[in-house]
Tab-separated table of C-alpha atoms and ligand atoms in Angstrom:
chain	number	residue	atom	x	y	z
A	1	UNK	CA	0.000	0.000	0.000
A	2	UNK	CA	1.533	3.317	-0.976
A	3	UNK	CA	0.831	6.232	1.301
A	4	UNK	CA	1.898	9.790	0.477
A	5	UNK	CA	4.470	10.603	3.143
A	6	UNK	CA	3.719	13.593	5.336
A	7	UNK	CA	6.501	15.642	6.913
A	8	UNK	CA	5.398	18.388	9.294
A	9	UNK	CA	7.422	21.001	11.122
A	10	UNK	CA	6.381	22.022	14.622
A	11	UNK	CA	7.909	25.403	15.309
A	12	UNK	CA	6.694	25.387	18.939
A	13	UNK	CA	7.106	28.775	20.722
A	14	UNK	CA	9.892	29.940	18.428
A	15	UNK	CA	10.514	32.619	15.773
A	16	UNK	CA	9.687	36.308	15.588
A	17	UNK	CA	7.265	37.596	12.993
A	18	UNK	CA	10.163	38.491	10.688
A	19	UNK	CA	11.976	35.183	11.075
A	20	UNK	CA	8.707	33.237	10.771
A	21	UNK	CA	7.994	34.834	7.412
A	22	UNK	CA	11.545	34.240	6.189
A	23	UNK	CA	11.455	30.612	7.304
A	24	UNK	CA	8.028	30.023	5.784
A	25	UNK	CA	9.043	31.493	2.433
A	26	UNK	CA	12.317	29.567	2.303
A	27	UNK	CA	10.499	26.342	3.213
A	28	UNK	CA	7.751	26.932	0.643
A	29	UNK	CA	10.335	27.237	-2.128
A	30	UNK	CA	11.711	23.728	-1.751
A	31	UNK	CA	8.763	21.384	-1.186
A	32	UNK	CA	9.695	18.112	-2.916
A	33	UNK	CA	7.209	16.434	-5.250
A	34	UNK	CA	5.485	13.353	-3.901
A	35	UNK	CA	5.635	14.385	-0.245
A	36	UNK	CA	3.021	16.330	1.740
A	37	UNK	CA	4.896	18.980	3.710
A	38	UNK	CA	3.460	21.198	6.415
A	39	UNK	CA	4.523	23.785	8.974
A	40	UNK	CA	2.895	24.668	12.282
A	41	UNK	CA	4.005	28.168	13.338
A	42	UNK	CA	2.865	29.873	16.547
A	43	UNK	CA	-0.809	30.944	16.434
A	44	UNK	CA	-0.002	34.645	16.214
A	45	UNK	CA	1.921	34.227	12.958
A	46	UNK	CA	-0.548	31.937	11.183
A	47	UNK	CA	-2.269	34.680	9.246
A	48	UNK	CA	0.867	36.300	7.879
A	49	UNK	CA	2.536	32.954	7.211
A	50	UNK	CA	-0.576	31.841	5.329
A	51	UNK	CA	-0.260	34.869	3.068
A	52	UNK	CA	3.488	34.363	2.642
A	53	UNK	CA	3.077	30.773	1.430
A	54	UNK	CA	0.048	31.405	-0.804
A	55	UNK	CA	0.308	29.408	-4.017
A	56	UNK	CA	2.828	26.893	-2.639
A	57	UNK	CA	1.945	23.289	-1.780
A	58	UNK	CA	3.043	23.823	1.833
A	59	UNK	CA	0.249	22.936	4.268
A	60	UNK	CA	-0.401	25.263	7.173
A	61	UNK	CA	-0.918	23.660	10.558
A	62	UNK	CA	-1.676	24.635	14.140
A	63	UNK	CA	0.094	23.296	17.216
A	64	UNK	CA	-3.049	23.086	19.327
A	65	UNK	CA	-6.711	24.132	19.436
A	66	UNK	CA	-9.626	24.293	21.851
A	67	UNK	CA	-12.594	22.036	21.201
A	68	UNK	CA	-15.464	24.454	21.890
A	69	UNK	CA	-16.862	26.499	18.998
A	70	UNK	CA	-16.854	29.849	20.809
A	71	UNK	CA	-17.599	31.374	24.177
A	72	UNK	CA	-16.011	32.336	27.481
A	73	UNK	CA	-12.704	30.446	27.186
A	74	UNK	CA	-10.106	33.106	27.827
A	75	UNK	CA	-6.934	32.639	25.853
A	76	UNK	CA	-8.218	29.787	23.715
A	77	UNK	CA	-8.487	29.466	19.913
A	78	UNK	CA	-11.315	27.669	18.096
A	79	UNK	CA	-11.143	25.494	15.017
A	80	UNK	CA	-13.274	27.921	13.005
A	81	UNK	CA	-10.727	30.654	13.766
A	82	UNK	CA	-7.925	28.395	12.555
A	83	UNK	CA	-9.813	27.467	9.397
A	84	UNK	CA	-10.333	31.122	8.595
A	85	UNK	CA	-6.536	31.545	8.649
A	86	UNK	CA	-5.962	28.719	6.178
A	87	UNK	CA	-5.052	25.963	8.644
A	88	UNK	CA	-5.263	22.468	7.160
A	89	UNK	CA	-3.921	20.280	9.967
A	90	UNK	CA	-3.830	20.438	13.756
A	91	UNK	CA	-1.661	18.615	16.294
A	92	UNK	CA	-3.281	17.051	19.342
A	93	UNK	CA	-1.655	15.301	22.274
A	94	UNK	CA	1.864	16.609	21.694
A	95	UNK	CA	4.038	15.478	24.593
A	96	UNK	CA	4.669	19.066	25.659
A	97	UNK	CA	0.892	19.598	25.900
A	98	UNK	CA	0.530	16.328	27.829
A	99	UNK	CA	3.470	16.631	30.183
A	100	UNK	CA	4.284	20.332	30.551
A	101	UNK	CA	1.005	22.126	29.880
A	102	UNK	CA	-1.255	19.585	31.555
A	103	UNK	CA	-3.636	18.505	28.784
A	104	UNK	CA	-5.505	15.478	30.169
A	105	UNK	CA	-6.419	12.453	28.043
A	106	UNK	CA	-10.081	13.516	28.067
A	107	UNK	CA	-9.258	17.067	26.945
A	108	UNK	CA	-6.965	15.715	24.219
A	109	UNK	CA	-9.709	13.370	23.083
A	110	UNK	CA	-12.206	16.238	22.803
A	111	UNK	CA	-9.714	18.315	20.843
A	112	UNK	CA	-8.962	15.417	18.474
A	113	UNK	CA	-12.648	14.779	17.801
A	114	UNK	CA	-13.301	18.458	17.178
A	115	UNK	CA	-10.429	18.723	14.683
A	116	UNK	CA	-11.620	15.670	12.785
A	117	UNK	CA	-15.270	16.770	12.820
A	118	UNK	CA	-14.266	20.130	11.360
A	119	UNK	CA	-12.866	18.413	8.260
A	120	UNK	CA	-9.201	19.107	8.983
A	121	UNK	CA	-6.275	16.687	9.057
A	122	UNK	CA	-5.728	15.480	12.594
A	123	UNK	CA	-2.141	14.734	13.673
A	124	UNK	CA	-2.535	12.873	16.938
A	125	UNK	CA	0.710	12.480	18.900
A	126	UNK	CA	1.468	9.481	21.068
A	127	UNK	CA	4.599	8.269	22.817
A	128	UNK	CA	6.064	6.876	25.992
A	129	UNK	CA	8.377	8.410	28.572
A	130	UNK	CA	11.783	6.833	29.143
A	131	UNK	CA	10.775	5.132	32.411
A	132	UNK	CA	7.735	3.668	30.664
A	133	UNK	CA	9.933	2.235	27.900
A	134	UNK	CA	12.417	0.916	30.434
A	135	UNK	CA	9.659	-0.837	32.353
A	136	UNK	CA	8.200	-2.433	29.204
A	137	UNK	CA	5.062	-0.263	29.046
A	138	UNK	CA	5.568	1.335	25.620
A	139	UNK	CA	2.755	-0.497	23.807
A	140	UNK	CA	0.348	-0.065	26.711
A	141	UNK	CA	0.964	3.695	26.896
A	142	UNK	CA	0.642	4.126	23.143
A	143	UNK	CA	-2.520	2.009	23.080
A	144	UNK	CA	-4.202	4.204	25.720
A	145	UNK	CA	-3.281	7.336	23.793
A	146	UNK	CA	-4.703	5.816	20.589
A	147	UNK	CA	-7.946	5.149	22.452
A	148	UNK	CA	-8.380	8.919	22.826
A	149	UNK	CA	-9.457	8.782	19.169
A	150	UNK	CA	-12.464	6.504	19.739
A	151	UNK	CA	-13.407	4.625	16.582
A	152	UNK	CA	-15.809	6.908	14.755
A	153	UNK	CA	-13.319	8.666	12.443
A	154	UNK	CA	-14.005	7.243	9.004
A	155	UNK	CA	-11.570	9.008	6.677
A	156	UNK	CA	-8.068	7.500	6.955
A	157	UNK	CA	-6.596	10.292	4.822
A	158	UNK	CA	-7.426	12.814	7.552
A	159	UNK	CA	-6.056	10.780	10.420
A	160	UNK	CA	-2.307	10.916	11.026
A	161	UNK	CA	-0.592	9.424	14.049
A	162	UNK	CA	2.741	10.865	15.181
A	163	UNK	CA	4.744	8.408	17.243
A	164	UNK	CA	7.046	10.556	19.340
A	165	UNK	CA	8.897	8.858	22.179
A	166	UNK	CA	9.124	11.553	24.848
A	167	UNK	CA	12.765	10.700	25.550
A	168	UNK	CA	13.639	11.502	21.927
A	169	UNK	CA	11.943	14.882	21.642
A	170	UNK	CA	14.417	17.730	21.628
A	171	UNK	CA	17.114	15.562	23.202
A	172	UNK	CA	19.232	14.759	20.166
A	173	UNK	CA	18.672	11.071	20.933
A	174	UNK	CA	16.396	9.602	18.265
A	175	UNK	CA	14.796	6.158	18.351
A	176	UNK	CA	16.724	3.628	16.305
A	177	UNK	CA	15.208	2.654	12.971
A	178	UNK	CA	14.186	-0.690	14.483
A	179	UNK	CA	12.647	0.864	17.613
A	180	UNK	CA	10.598	3.228	15.467
A	181	UNK	CA	9.445	0.479	13.091
A	182	UNK	CA	8.465	-1.784	15.993
A	183	UNK	CA	6.138	0.795	17.534
A	184	UNK	CA	4.786	1.972	14.168
A	185	UNK	CA	3.902	-1.609	13.299
A	186	UNK	CA	2.157	-1.961	16.656
A	187	UNK	CA	0.184	1.246	15.990
A	188	UNK	CA	-0.897	0.047	12.536
A	189	UNK	CA	-1.997	-3.297	13.935
A	190	UNK	CA	-3.926	-1.592	16.706
A	191	UNK	CA	-5.701	0.651	14.171
A	192	UNK	CA	-6.395	-2.371	11.993
A	193	UNK	CA	-8.081	-4.181	14.896
A	194	UNK	CA	-10.220	-1.196	15.852
A	195	UNK	CA	-11.192	-0.071	12.328
A	196	UNK	CA	-10.093	-2.412	9.525
A	197	UNK	CA	-6.963	-3.451	7.661
A	198	UNK	CA	-7.886	-1.267	4.675
A	199	UNK	CA	-8.305	1.728	6.950
A	200	UNK	CA	-5.027	1.061	8.784
A	201	UNK	CA	-3.172	0.650	5.504
A	202	UNK	CA	-4.096	4.211	4.565
A	203	UNK	CA	-3.402	5.973	7.861
A	204	UNK	CA	-0.059	7.751	7.888
A	205	UNK	CA	2.160	7.249	10.903
A	206	UNK	CA	4.878	9.849	11.385
A	207	UNK	CA	7.939	9.403	13.535
A	208	UNK	CA	9.013	12.347	15.695
A	209	UNK	CA	11.940	12.835	18.043
A	210	UNK	CA	15.279	14.387	17.076
A	211	UNK	CA	14.840	13.783	13.349
A	212	UNK	CA	17.693	15.405	11.427
A	213	UNK	CA	18.930	15.186	7.842
A	214	UNK	CA	21.546	12.629	8.992
A	215	UNK	CA	19.088	10.122	10.474
A	216	UNK	CA	16.056	10.842	8.285
A	217	UNK	CA	16.726	8.328	5.514
A	218	UNK	CA	17.056	5.373	7.875
A	219	UNK	CA	13.963	6.224	9.890
A	220	UNK	CA	11.808	7.212	6.936
A	221	UNK	CA	12.625	4.122	4.918
A	222	UNK	CA	11.074	1.827	7.534
A	223	UNK	CA	7.986	0.066	6.226
A	224	UNK	CA	5.483	1.656	8.607
A	225	UNK	CA	7.101	5.088	8.896
A	226	UNK	CA	5.214	7.467	6.622
A	227	UNK	CA	6.905	10.753	7.337
A	228	UNK	CA	8.080	12.768	10.291
A	229	UNK	CA	7.021	15.352	12.811
A	230	UNK	CA	10.030	17.612	13.190
A	231	UNK	CA	10.756	20.158	15.908
A	232	UNK	CA	14.219	21.706	16.114
A	233	UNK	CA	15.303	20.844	12.581
A	234	UNK	CA	12.171	22.517	11.165
A	235	UNK	CA	13.562	25.902	12.220
A	236	UNK	CA	16.139	25.724	9.421
A	237	UNK	CA	14.597	25.502	5.966
A	238	UNK	CA	17.485	23.559	4.415
A	239	UNK	CA	17.512	20.914	7.186
A	240	UNK	CA	13.741	20.557	7.140
A	241	UNK	CA	13.623	20.266	3.355
A	242	UNK	CA	16.412	17.662	3.409
A	243	UNK	CA	14.262	15.617	5.822
A	244	UNK	CA	11.231	16.070	3.564
A	245	UNK	CA	13.274	14.940	0.545
A	246	UNK	CA	14.358	11.835	2.476
A	247	UNK	CA	10.694	10.843	2.819
A	248	UNK	CA	10.276	10.264	-0.941
B	301	LIG	C1	8.457	17.632	18.262
B	301	LIG	O1	8.384	18.626	18.948
B	301	LIG	O2	7.416	17.116	17.841
B	301	LIG	C2	9.772	17.080	17.972
B	301	LIG	C3	9.840	15.907	17.431
B	301	LIG	O3	10.876	17.842	18.323
B	301	LIG	P1	12.420	17.529	17.912
B	301	LIG	O4	12.427	17.211	16.444
B	301	LIG	O5	13.126	18.796	18.238
B	301	LIG	O6	12.861	16.378	18.732
């Protein structure tokens, strides 16, 4: 089954308006054919980045969202607001949301359902902490995080799972090719059991955690690795585009 690889850059709380626009334009210039490539800048730069990348195949994404449509939710951003700014994909369950900013599994689940229901591409992040891996709980942790999705999402092209071991995010220590493939295969089998094999064969599963141009080819050539979610290396257009090219 051939799946179009998807490489997304998560800029986190980085860039200024000027550097965001420069980075977006430089990234938009080099999108390789045959790979879906996206960037998720900070909320406040989405509008100007959207204008800067107009006409390019680069997909605009958001790092988070709130699940309610509108109302008294100080500081939050709705999906309709994101759609108005050209957002095509949204991350849910990123490890920094789970472990630093306190998003609970039930909140993450509501966010994921809202993103999917709004017709956007959902990038749902899962991954174990180091102590969970060391105590043999990786599959169990990932399984619970997959359950946040329920089983009602019917379009596999709009469901993307990002497997991001917490110990690999921003640490410079990536999973080995074999470690990534093992968990990706588990995720695909889990999706196959809950939905169907056909559905699971179409869902893209990204690897995230210290992906760099030097390790991208090995990771991205694994059978069940369909792209990458990239943090640090997405802040340099040439590094990010080299990773995207490695996904072909
Ligand atoms: C991420 O934030 O999703 C990520 C994978 O970060 P990094 O590439 O910096 O490890």
